[in-house]
Amino acid sequence: MERRRQLISDTLKAKKRRLQPGPDPGDAGEPDRPEGSGAVESALRYLASLFPRQLFEDALPPLVLKHQLYSLVRDRTAVDRQLSRLKDEGLIRLFQLGFDSDVFGVAFTQDYTTKVLQSVAGKEHAGTVRQFLETALATCPELSYDNGRMQRDFGFRDPDITQLVNAGVLTVRDAGSWWLAVPGAGRFVKCFIKGRKAVLGMIQKAKYKEILLSDLQSRRAPSAVKLGLPYHIHDLIGAQLVDCIPSTSGTLLRLADS
Amino acid sequence: MLAFISARQAGLDDPLRLRRAESTRRVLSLELNKDRDVERIHGTGVNTLDIEPVEGRYMLSGGSDGVIVLYDLENFSRKPCYTCKAICSVGRSHPDVHKFSVETVQWYPRDTGMFTSSSFDKTLKIWDTNTLQPADVFNFEGTVYSHHMSPVATKHCLIAVGTKSPEVQLCDLKSGSCSQILQGHRQEVLAVTWSPRYEYVLATASADSRVKLWDVRRASGCLITLDQYNGEKSKASSEAANTAHNGRVNGLCFTSDGLHLLTIGTDDRMRLWNSSSGENTLVNYGKVCNESRKGLKFTISTGCDPEFAFVPYGSTIAVYTIYSGELITMLRGHYSTVDCCVFQPNFQELYSGSKDCNILAWVPALREPMPDEDAEKQHLNPAFEDGWSSSDDEG
């Protein structure tokens, strides 16, 4: 009898023990890691708060990369689903920032519109941009717009579209279609790529190409890291450029092989 | 366990439930076991494995030097320690051995009297198991990456063959000729699989990043081309339209009920598709490292509660839950790239073949011995015992 009872608990224990140590998404310094429906939104707000607005003279909306969320919320499928729900609700916008086709930038719609309006204020194409934000942006949560749609549904003609491209709200995708873009995002992308390289270099130079997360956080960041170490650490973990290994003295980051 | 048994006795539970819970537990505890071994015959990497579906007892393996070996997996010695013996093999000295690497082996789904093998020497051979002579040989113009016979077909005996040419060939065993060609892919076809649900439905994956579903009765092209963006044109550049991955697609596997299809590509992604509508279910498995230039053979569990996918991941095997995309564990043991793995559903065992010439058996861990069994433990072979003891163990 006693043995059987131990078997039951054993069955359950065995399941739980194996299910818990999965891919640890890395405790990158934030105190709570909520799961559930609000998790993605709060993670998004946390990451947006890491974005250094002052660096770009407050001209850019806080930009978050989609994969950074994976470092905070461990269920990737749930992140994708909630993100697309938030997108359909119009709370956030997704952008192609010119990386791989599965890397997306995320910004809150409200931040985005205020910054765009701020950037075009007083210029001659301000009217067109405002019209674009009010019609196309408000009704269509897509990442890109094509010719037919712009002309037929929203009533923009070719010169208007040229103005929008000049204002940096649209970038050319291919003939007759445009990506939605963040004006001035090029500076962010430049800083981001340099910073990522620098942080990867820090890990590369460490012994065995591995470093404790707390150790990395306490280091003085090289000057190339303008966006702040936490921002880049979330990026590296989310993009799976480093593996997170739980150890007795905290999370260990190891450069992923290949 | 007791609760499960009593609930089953009282008729509260479906009998399947106990079975599912136990097989899930066993799959979650898969590990290498010192008592289980597979005899090492191959002198080069093992490309492909297949366990016959009738009894689950015999396993075929194909090596990259053309050798095919047949193993007996069942242990009748009444001892816990067992090395899976090679019953017979088509070695280098055999007159009909494949000249180059064997890419796929498959048992005839109905009985063990026949198996098929395809190779880079541009042939597909049908073997008689008992005499180990080829009963028929199909020749192709390009190297053969993959072939498959439908596990459920009752009205046809077609073997789908993916070769270096972009056309998928269908070979009919009844007439012994290539009866049909499926056109639509633009580059070499790396993987082909028949649906386990509908006998005429075939899935093919190609280096042109597309995955197509075919009904072989239909003459005018494929049923569906899977689209990773589900028709949302706005997400990628236009040349990526109607692609399943952003790289070569080199692995395919249907779930056991045939309702979903898993694909894996060299863009380090794995995707789960609804096989009837062709919709991407958007399950995100994270990075699934995949550098294979040819087909990759991965497998899924059957009869567990969340079903699991076993995917070669460099020199390890990653275990994912299929529908939630969670990485459960990595099975480490091989010294070099793992090329194939196959699941034995009766005993929940996993066999994997690698470039390091080994076939490893992953066996469910035994339950921890109960305290009152300590007495028995003393009779173990002293060689297995740990002579060294630390003060921690005693305290």
XYZ file of C-alpha atoms in Angstrom:
653
model
C 0.000 0.000 0.000
C 2.727 2.368 1.006
C 4.604 1.617 -2.174
C 1.670 2.314 -4.405
C 1.055 5.630 -2.756
C 4.620 6.567 -3.383
C 4.166 5.608 -6.995
C 1.346 8.076 -7.480
C 3.263 10.981 -6.187
C 6.218 9.769 -8.175
C 4.180 9.896 -11.365
C 3.187 13.449 -10.748
C 6.567 14.542 -9.494
C 8.330 13.143 -12.495
C 6.137 15.196 -14.806
C 6.555 18.417 -12.944
C 10.247 18.039 -12.504
C 10.852 17.628 -16.190
C 8.442 20.309 -17.277
C 9.899 23.088 -15.203
C 13.503 23.295 -16.299
C 12.809 24.251 -19.867
C 14.488 27.071 -21.657
C 14.977 29.587 -18.923
C 14.270 32.892 -20.556
C 16.809 34.606 -18.425
C 16.071 36.797 -15.517
C 17.291 40.045 -16.912
C 16.890 42.125 -13.842
C 13.184 42.897 -13.744
C 11.498 41.829 -10.520
C 8.242 40.218 -11.597
C 7.519 38.137 -14.616
C 3.759 37.894 -14.974
C 2.174 35.243 -17.158
C -1.256 35.499 -18.700
C -3.070 37.883 -20.922
C -1.570 41.130 -19.673
C 1.954 39.741 -19.633
C 2.872 40.797 -23.130
C 1.584 44.312 -22.736
C 3.390 44.858 -19.457
C 6.572 43.352 -20.869
C 6.224 45.710 -23.801
C 5.858 48.707 -21.497
C 8.870 47.594 -19.472
C 11.021 47.283 -22.601
C 9.770 50.610 -23.920
C 10.859 52.183 -20.642
C 14.381 50.854 -21.277
C 14.534 52.717 -24.581
C 16.741 55.810 -24.189
C 14.554 58.605 -25.542
C 17.120 61.311 -24.871
C 19.663 59.700 -27.155
C 17.658 60.696 -30.218
C 16.565 64.104 -28.850
C 13.174 62.581 -28.048
C 12.402 62.353 -31.777
C 11.692 58.634 -31.881
C 8.891 56.665 -30.277
C 10.223 53.969 -27.918
C 11.013 51.088 -30.269
C 11.013 47.525 -29.045
C 11.996 44.496 -31.105
C 9.509 41.675 -31.122
C 12.005 39.009 -30.098
C 12.988 40.998 -27.000
C 9.612 40.021 -25.581
C 10.614 36.355 -25.711
C 13.231 37.045 -23.062
C 10.521 38.184 -20.649
C 7.578 35.930 -21.450
C 8.646 32.344 -21.958
C 5.727 31.124 -24.055
C 6.636 32.336 -27.536
C 3.395 31.229 -29.120
C 1.406 33.257 -26.590
C 3.568 36.301 -27.297
C 2.878 36.040 -31.014
C -0.836 35.610 -30.528
C -1.221 38.445 -28.045
C 0.920 40.720 -30.127
C -1.250 40.180 -33.160
C -4.318 40.782 -30.998
C -2.847 44.057 -29.734
C -2.028 44.948 -33.318
C -5.573 44.278 -34.468
C -6.911 46.337 -31.577
C -4.753 49.212 -32.775
C -2.777 49.625 -29.576
C 0.570 48.851 -31.178
C 2.105 49.011 -34.642
C 4.623 46.606 -36.132
C 7.386 47.799 -38.441
C 9.935 46.240 -40.731
C 13.172 47.901 -39.715
C 15.239 46.341 -42.476
C 16.620 43.341 -40.614
C 15.638 39.766 -41.483
C 12.072 39.321 -42.602
C 11.040 37.811 -39.273
C 12.440 40.618 -37.140
C 9.847 43.254 -36.381
C 9.968 46.525 -34.508
C 7.084 47.305 -32.181
C 5.887 50.701 -30.986
C 2.754 51.942 -29.278
C 0.456 53.611 -31.807
C 0.014 56.663 -29.658
C 3.739 57.262 -29.235
C 4.197 56.704 -32.930
C 1.605 59.243 -34.071
C 2.764 61.950 -31.673
C 6.395 61.542 -32.738
C 5.523 61.524 -36.428
C 3.435 64.661 -36.072
C 6.211 66.253 -34.054
C 8.757 65.446 -36.758
C 6.725 66.975 -39.586
C 5.378 69.955 -37.662
C 5.775 73.144 -39.656
C 6.808 71.435 -42.874
C 4.862 71.673 -46.106
C 3.815 67.988 -46.160
C 2.385 68.102 -42.639
C -1.150 68.061 -44.011
C -0.670 64.930 -46.061
C 1.001 63.133 -43.179
C -1.807 64.087 -40.820
C -4.353 62.868 -43.345
C -2.425 59.605 -43.693
C -2.310 59.064 -39.948
C -6.011 59.754 -39.585
C -7.232 57.575 -42.444
C -4.849 54.819 -43.429
C -3.104 54.282 -40.122
C -6.281 54.296 -38.090
C -8.169 51.802 -40.221
C -5.511 49.379 -41.385
C -3.204 47.583 -38.926
C -0.976 46.160 -41.659
C 2.775 46.526 -42.014
C 2.678 47.652 -45.594
C 0.405 49.449 -48.002
C 0.058 48.840 -51.695
C -0.713 51.125 -54.552
C -4.295 50.118 -55.176
C -5.250 50.436 -51.571
C -3.629 53.835 -51.081
C -5.288 55.296 -54.172
C -8.672 53.614 -54.079
C -9.501 53.372 -50.391
C -7.665 56.329 -48.940
C -7.567 58.691 -51.920
C -3.830 59.399 -52.032
C -2.384 60.275 -55.406
C 1.183 59.726 -56.554
C 2.510 63.151 -55.439
C 0.984 62.585 -51.984
C 2.726 59.261 -51.707
C 6.002 60.853 -52.755
C 5.514 63.377 -49.968
C 4.857 60.600 -47.476
C 8.022 58.812 -48.566
C 9.961 62.060 -48.232
C 8.536 62.533 -44.758
C 9.830 59.064 -43.856
C 6.437 57.624 -42.983
C 6.618 55.171 -45.860
C 9.641 53.414 -47.318
C 9.725 51.651 -50.640
C 9.191 47.916 -50.428
C 8.950 47.112 -54.104
C 7.112 48.506 -57.103
C 3.749 49.758 -55.955
C 3.987 48.901 -52.299
C 5.451 50.575 -49.245
C 6.414 49.639 -45.723
C 5.121 51.709 -42.882
C 8.199 53.298 -41.324
C 9.355 55.376 -38.400
C 10.876 58.696 -39.524
C 14.477 58.792 -38.365
C 14.638 55.127 -37.390
C 17.895 54.762 -39.299
C 19.826 56.320 -36.428
C 18.295 53.817 -34.045
C 19.152 50.894 -36.306
C 22.733 52.102 -36.597
C 23.142 52.401 -32.822
C 21.422 49.088 -32.343
C 23.653 47.117 -34.706
C 26.814 48.665 -33.266
C 25.647 48.055 -29.724
C 24.686 44.446 -30.379
C 28.100 43.814 -31.885
C 29.804 45.376 -28.871
C 27.826 43.343 -26.325
C 28.375 40.143 -28.297
C 32.051 41.036 -28.321
C 32.018 41.324 -24.523
C 30.680 37.787 -24.255
C 32.994 36.523 -26.973
C 36.026 37.787 -25.094
C 34.959 36.303 -21.780
C 36.498 33.017 -20.697
C 34.816 30.027 -22.412
C 32.579 32.574 -24.161
C 30.263 32.605 -21.214
C 29.469 35.175 -18.571
C 27.160 35.454 -15.605
C 24.192 37.683 -16.305
C 24.744 39.652 -13.098
C 28.413 40.033 -13.987
C 27.571 41.371 -17.437
C 25.026 43.797 -16.029
C 27.469 45.209 -13.525
C 30.160 45.809 -16.123
C 30.764 49.246 -17.537
C 29.335 49.219 -21.030
C 31.651 50.204 -23.884
C 30.909 53.517 -25.542
C 29.329 51.832 -28.560
C 26.501 50.582 -26.370
C 24.298 53.653 -26.538
C 20.956 51.976 -26.016
C 21.897 50.608 -22.627
C 23.036 47.149 -21.636
C 19.650 45.810 -20.454
C 18.081 46.637 -23.828
C 20.778 44.676 -25.645
C 20.731 41.788 -23.202
C 17.024 41.323 -23.818
C 17.736 41.427 -27.531
C 20.487 38.785 -27.396
C 18.449 36.435 -25.227
C 15.307 36.864 -27.301
C 17.095 36.347 -30.612
C 18.740 33.235 -29.140
C 22.213 34.503 -29.928
C 23.129 33.461 -26.387
C 21.874 30.484 -24.416
C 20.636 30.977 -20.885
C 21.935 28.344 -18.531
C 20.648 28.319 -14.965
C 23.543 27.943 -12.555
C 23.972 28.087 -8.818
C 25.147 31.673 -8.932
C 22.484 33.011 -11.272
C 21.808 32.815 -14.970
C 24.820 32.144 -17.126
C 24.875 33.471 -20.698
C 26.798 31.381 -23.175
C 27.368 32.297 -26.784
C 25.237 29.989 -28.908
C 27.425 27.859 -31.127
C 27.441 28.282 -34.912
C -1.291 5.561 -10.368
C -3.645 3.981 -7.856
C -6.159 6.754 -8.427
C -5.970 6.149 -12.151
C -6.495 2.429 -11.746
C -9.438 2.775 -9.381
C -11.048 5.435 -11.563
C -10.680 3.114 -14.491
C -12.135 0.217 -12.540
C -15.125 2.271 -11.477
C -15.649 3.344 -15.044
C -15.057 7.017 -14.311
C -12.203 7.275 -16.742
C -11.734 6.286 -20.300
C -9.250 3.369 -20.326
C -7.133 5.445 -22.668
C -6.490 7.990 -19.973
C -4.325 5.796 -17.802
C -2.405 4.708 -20.844
C -1.858 8.293 -21.947
C -0.734 9.467 -18.531
C 1.736 6.643 -18.219
C 3.137 7.029 -21.725
C 3.493 10.769 -21.192
C 5.396 10.109 -18.003
C 7.614 7.657 -19.786
C 8.354 9.982 -22.685
C 9.212 12.787 -20.292
C 11.738 10.561 -18.577
C 13.566 9.371 -21.693
C 17.293 9.045 -21.125
C 20.298 7.006 -22.122
C 20.434 3.754 -20.227
C 23.544 1.706 -19.541
C 21.506 -1.471 -19.922
C 20.375 -0.731 -23.440
C 22.630 -0.558 -26.409
C 22.449 -0.943 -30.141
C 25.129 -3.038 -31.769
C 27.521 -0.926 -33.734
C 27.748 -2.134 -37.322
C 27.912 1.056 -39.330
C 31.342 2.411 -40.072
C 29.972 5.742 -41.258
C 27.156 8.059 -40.284
C 23.639 6.698 -39.879
C 21.255 8.605 -42.142
C 17.955 6.950 -41.608
C 16.075 4.628 -39.293
C 12.694 2.964 -39.503
C 10.811 0.672 -37.123
C 8.250 -1.647 -38.640
C 4.705 -0.645 -37.712
C 3.320 -4.181 -37.331
C 5.028 -5.385 -34.159
C 7.415 -2.542 -33.503
C 10.146 -5.117 -33.153
C 12.523 -4.776 -36.098
C 14.436 -1.661 -37.003
C 16.198 -0.825 -40.235
C 19.089 1.591 -40.491
C 20.788 3.050 -43.520
C 24.345 4.332 -43.447
C 26.139 6.840 -45.596
C 28.347 4.103 -47.054
C 25.319 2.320 -48.495
C 25.055 -0.347 -45.812
C 21.616 -1.346 -44.523
C 21.330 -3.165 -41.187
C 18.322 -4.877 -39.622
C 18.093 -4.891 -35.821
C 15.942 -6.829 -33.394
C 14.815 -4.440 -30.668
C 12.996 -6.866 -28.441
C 14.701 -8.286 -25.388
C 13.911 -11.949 -24.756
C 16.930 -12.673 -22.566
C 15.049 -11.934 -19.288
C 17.922 -9.761 -18.202
C 17.734 -5.988 -17.942
C 20.934 -5.614 -19.894
C 20.388 -5.913 -23.616
C 22.245 -5.010 -26.752
C 19.956 -4.779 -29.786
C 21.447 -7.342 -32.125
C 21.891 -6.926 -35.827
C 20.055 -9.843 -37.419
C 21.343 -9.324 -40.883
C 22.783 -6.614 -43.048
C 23.385 -5.610 -46.622
C 27.108 -4.993 -46.259
C 29.701 -3.651 -48.654
C 30.378 -7.165 -49.950
C 26.757 -7.784 -50.870
C 26.403 -7.801 -54.695
C 23.362 -5.509 -54.683
C 24.468 -3.016 -52.049
C 23.771 0.664 -52.720
C 26.836 2.344 -54.162
C 26.455 5.599 -52.240
C 24.792 6.879 -49.118
C 21.395 5.422 -48.250
C 19.070 8.333 -47.582
C 15.812 6.653 -46.614
C 14.751 3.173 -45.592
C 11.173 2.206 -44.980
C 9.394 -0.999 -44.081
C 6.456 -2.137 -46.161
C 3.602 -0.928 -43.918
C 1.668 -4.221 -43.914
C 4.281 -6.828 -43.026
C 7.970 -7.330 -42.493
C 8.577 -9.390 -45.614
C 9.585 -6.372 -47.643
C 11.338 -3.056 -47.272
C 12.423 -0.218 -49.509
C 15.577 1.843 -49.585
C 16.661 4.809 -51.652
C 20.091 6.199 -52.127
C 22.329 8.860 -53.652
C 23.255 6.280 -56.309
C 19.977 7.313 -58.006
C 18.122 4.107 -57.265
C 15.205 2.968 -55.177
C 15.386 -0.718 -54.266
C 12.600 -2.978 -53.096
C 14.053 -5.724 -50.898
C 12.802 -9.132 -49.905
C 13.651 -9.286 -46.191
C 13.971 -13.060 -45.981
C 16.397 -13.551 -48.845
C 17.899 -10.040 -48.685
C 17.739 -9.788 -52.442
C 16.323 -6.807 -54.298
C 12.976 -7.709 -55.806
C 12.883 -4.603 -57.941
C 15.043 -1.577 -58.691
C 13.814 1.821 -59.870
C 16.337 4.090 -61.539
C 16.144 7.867 -61.537
C 18.004 10.679 -63.210
C 19.013 12.457 -60.032
C 20.077 11.488 -56.544
C 17.164 10.356 -54.399
C 16.657 12.361 -51.208
C 13.591 10.726 -49.799
C 10.820 8.277 -50.522
C 7.708 7.223 -48.676
C 4.921 4.662 -48.913
C 1.499 5.467 -47.580
C 0.916 3.807 -44.195
C -2.859 3.650 -44.692
C -3.330 3.056 -48.398
C -5.546 0.148 -49.339
C -6.304 1.103 -52.921
C -2.862 1.879 -54.239
C 0.777 0.873 -53.705
C 2.483 4.059 -54.741
C 5.885 5.112 -53.488
C 6.450 8.847 -53.634
C 10.057 9.720 -54.437
C 11.767 13.081 -54.011
C 14.872 13.451 -56.136
C 17.215 16.137 -57.321
C 14.794 16.993 -60.104
C 11.897 19.274 -59.141
C 9.253 16.736 -60.098
C 7.942 14.335 -57.496
C 7.833 10.810 -58.939
C 5.269 8.199 -58.009
C 6.370 4.596 -58.472
C 3.738 1.908 -58.648
C 4.743 -1.388 -57.044
C 2.033 -3.261 -58.924
C 3.364 -2.427 -62.353
C 6.967 -1.788 -61.364
C 7.209 1.512 -63.176
C 7.124 5.227 -62.501
C 3.476 5.863 -63.151
C 3.074 9.529 -62.441
C 4.912 12.810 -62.028
C 3.799 15.707 -59.860
C 5.003 19.022 -61.219
C 5.061 22.260 -59.317
C 8.286 22.603 -57.353
C 11.146 24.611 -58.786
C 14.067 22.952 -57.030
C 15.046 19.590 -55.630
C 12.521 17.811 -53.457
C 14.045 17.056 -50.051
C 11.197 15.343 -48.231
C 7.977 13.525 -49.108
C 5.343 12.111 -46.731
C 1.939 10.567 -47.208
C -0.851 11.617 -44.903
C -1.706 9.012 -42.256
C -5.352 10.028 -42.583
C -6.174 10.215 -46.290
C -4.567 7.668 -48.551
C -4.308 9.930 -51.583
C -2.892 13.007 -49.854
C 0.835 13.614 -50.139
C 3.009 16.392 -48.703
C 6.286 17.398 -50.341
C 8.966 19.830 -49.243
C 11.513 21.380 -51.508
C 14.639 23.517 -51.565
C 12.602 26.318 -53.168
C 11.161 26.932 -49.614
C 7.752 25.645 -50.572
C 5.688 22.863 -49.077
C 2.890 21.489 -51.223
C 0.006 19.192 -50.456
C -1.187 16.998 -53.311
C -4.090 14.762 -54.022
C -2.539 12.228 -56.364
C -5.842 11.579 -58.121
C -5.907 15.171 -59.257
C -4.132 15.881 -62.496
C -3.989 19.657 -62.411
C -1.353 20.587 -59.874
C -1.272 20.619 -56.121
C -4.069 21.103 -53.609
C -2.424 23.748 -51.451
C 0.908 25.512 -51.262
C 1.498 26.331 -47.621
C 2.003 30.019 -46.908
C 3.831 31.079 -43.751
C 1.967 34.407 -43.649
C -1.503 32.911 -44.187
C -2.123 35.126 -47.197
C -1.242 38.359 -45.413
C 0.750 39.840 -48.230
C 1.965 42.745 -46.176
C 4.454 40.900 -44.042
C 7.260 39.921 -46.345
C 8.779 40.864 -49.624
C 6.841 39.672 -52.620
C 9.269 36.950 -53.699
C 8.633 35.280 -50.353
C 4.943 34.909 -51.173
C 3.551 31.405 -50.797
C 6.639 30.040 -49.108
C 6.562 27.916 -45.992
C 10.037 28.906 -44.780
C 12.712 31.415 -45.640
C 15.192 28.700 -46.511
C 15.247 25.155 -47.802
C 12.524 23.017 -46.296
C 14.098 19.686 -45.450
C 11.838 17.888 -43.020
C 8.185 16.912 -42.916
C 6.147 14.998 -40.399
C 2.413 14.543 -40.006
C 0.943 14.205 -36.529
C -0.372 10.712 -35.914
C -3.984 11.759 -36.544
C -2.970 13.437 -39.781
C -4.655 16.710 -38.867
C -1.471 18.714 -38.553
C 1.807 18.839 -40.402
C 5.172 19.845 -38.965
C 7.812 21.259 -41.288
C 11.378 22.244 -40.571
C 13.628 24.457 -42.646
C 17.152 25.795 -42.814
C 15.899 29.177 -41.610
C 16.098 27.513 -38.153
C 12.359 27.450 -37.745
C 9.824 24.725 -37.275
C 6.214 25.351 -38.238
C 2.963 23.586 -37.507
C 0.260 23.619 -40.180
C -3.346 22.644 -40.231
C -3.196 19.994 -42.927
C -6.761 20.359 -44.137
C -6.850 24.129 -44.560
C -3.127 24.701 -45.054
C -3.168 27.407 -42.422
C -0.061 28.258 -40.416
C -1.002 27.739 -36.771
C 1.713 30.245 -35.763
C 3.120 28.059 -32.998
C 6.553 29.478 -32.254
C 9.158 26.879 -31.329
C 12.018 29.378 -31.216
C 15.265 28.625 -32.955
C 15.524 25.035 -34.170
C 19.077 24.797 -35.384
C 19.180 22.994 -38.717
C 22.158 23.012 -41.039
C 21.439 19.823 -42.905
C 21.947 20.042 -46.647
C 19.700 17.064 -47.278
C 16.552 15.721 -45.727
C 16.248 15.686 -41.941
C 14.257 12.884 -40.340
C 12.471 13.919 -37.201
C 9.587 12.223 -35.477
C 6.703 12.684 -33.103
C 5.394 10.649 -30.212
C 2.104 8.796 -30.368
C -0.321 8.135 -27.554
C 0.849 10.841 -25.168
C -1.281 13.599 -23.802
C 0.531 16.610 -25.024
C 2.213 15.093 -28.067
C 5.953 15.622 -28.403
C 8.203 16.238 -31.375
C 11.764 14.891 -31.354
C 13.932 17.044 -33.557
C 17.653 16.630 -34.281
C 19.307 19.839 -33.078
C 23.010 19.790 -33.849
C 24.465 16.933 -31.821
C 21.456 16.832 -29.493
C 17.798 15.981 -29.871
C 15.320 18.647 -28.831
C 11.958 17.581 -27.423
C 9.100 20.029 -27.996
C 5.427 19.881 -27.160
C 3.782 20.072 -30.560
C 0.816 22.328 -29.918
C 2.303 24.820 -27.461
C 5.806 24.946 -28.864
C 7.550 24.586 -25.531
C 11.058 23.159 -25.454
C 10.883 20.390 -22.856
C 14.399 19.067 -22.840
C 17.473 18.360 -24.912
C 18.703 14.778 -25.141
C 22.485 14.894 -25.130
C 24.563 11.882 -25.978
C 25.782 11.913 -29.550
C 29.250 13.132 -30.428
C 28.326 14.515 -33.825
C 25.376 15.807 -35.833
C 22.208 13.785 -35.365
C 20.543 12.951 -38.686
C 17.487 10.964 -37.817
C 15.388 9.723 -34.963
C 12.500 7.329 -34.743
C 9.965 6.651 -31.993
C 8.895 3.201 -30.839
C 5.278 3.720 -29.742
C 4.775 0.441 -27.841
C 7.527 0.985 -25.300
C 7.947 4.749 -25.707
C 11.543 4.414 -26.774
C 13.473 6.670 -29.080
C 16.284 5.602 -31.407
C 18.564 8.146 -33.005
C 21.270 7.875 -35.616
C 24.137 10.272 -36.012
C 27.206 11.087 -38.072
C 29.310 9.601 -35.239
C 28.273 6.116 -36.570
C 26.264 5.291 -33.449
C 22.635 4.467 -32.973
C 21.576 5.419 -29.467
C 18.570 4.043 -27.637
C 16.729 6.487 -25.377
C 14.771 4.504 -22.846
C 12.286 5.719 -20.210
C 14.033 5.949 -16.861
C 13.008 3.339 -14.353
C 11.308 4.573 -11.254
C 13.590 5.268 -8.344
C 13.971 2.159 -6.207
C 11.828 2.211 -3.088
C 13.615 2.314 0.291
C 12.553 -1.242 1.129
C 14.317 -2.476 -1.968
C 17.662 -1.491 -0.575
C 18.280 -5.061 0.442
C 18.024 -6.242 -3.143
C 20.343 -3.547 -4.258
C 23.217 -5.177 -2.410
C 23.184 -8.095 -4.839
C 24.025 -5.946 -7.817
C 27.158 -6.578 -9.720
C 29.876 -4.866 -7.653
C 31.331 -3.398 -10.837
C 28.329 -1.099 -11.189
C 28.576 0.129 -7.663
C 30.147 3.337 -6.700
C 32.956 2.486 -4.342
C 33.598 6.096 -3.467
C 31.360 7.799 -0.994
C 31.287 11.349 0.146
C 30.228 12.502 3.565
C 27.206 14.212 1.980
C 25.744 10.909 0.877
C 25.998 9.445 4.324
C 24.611 12.427 6.141
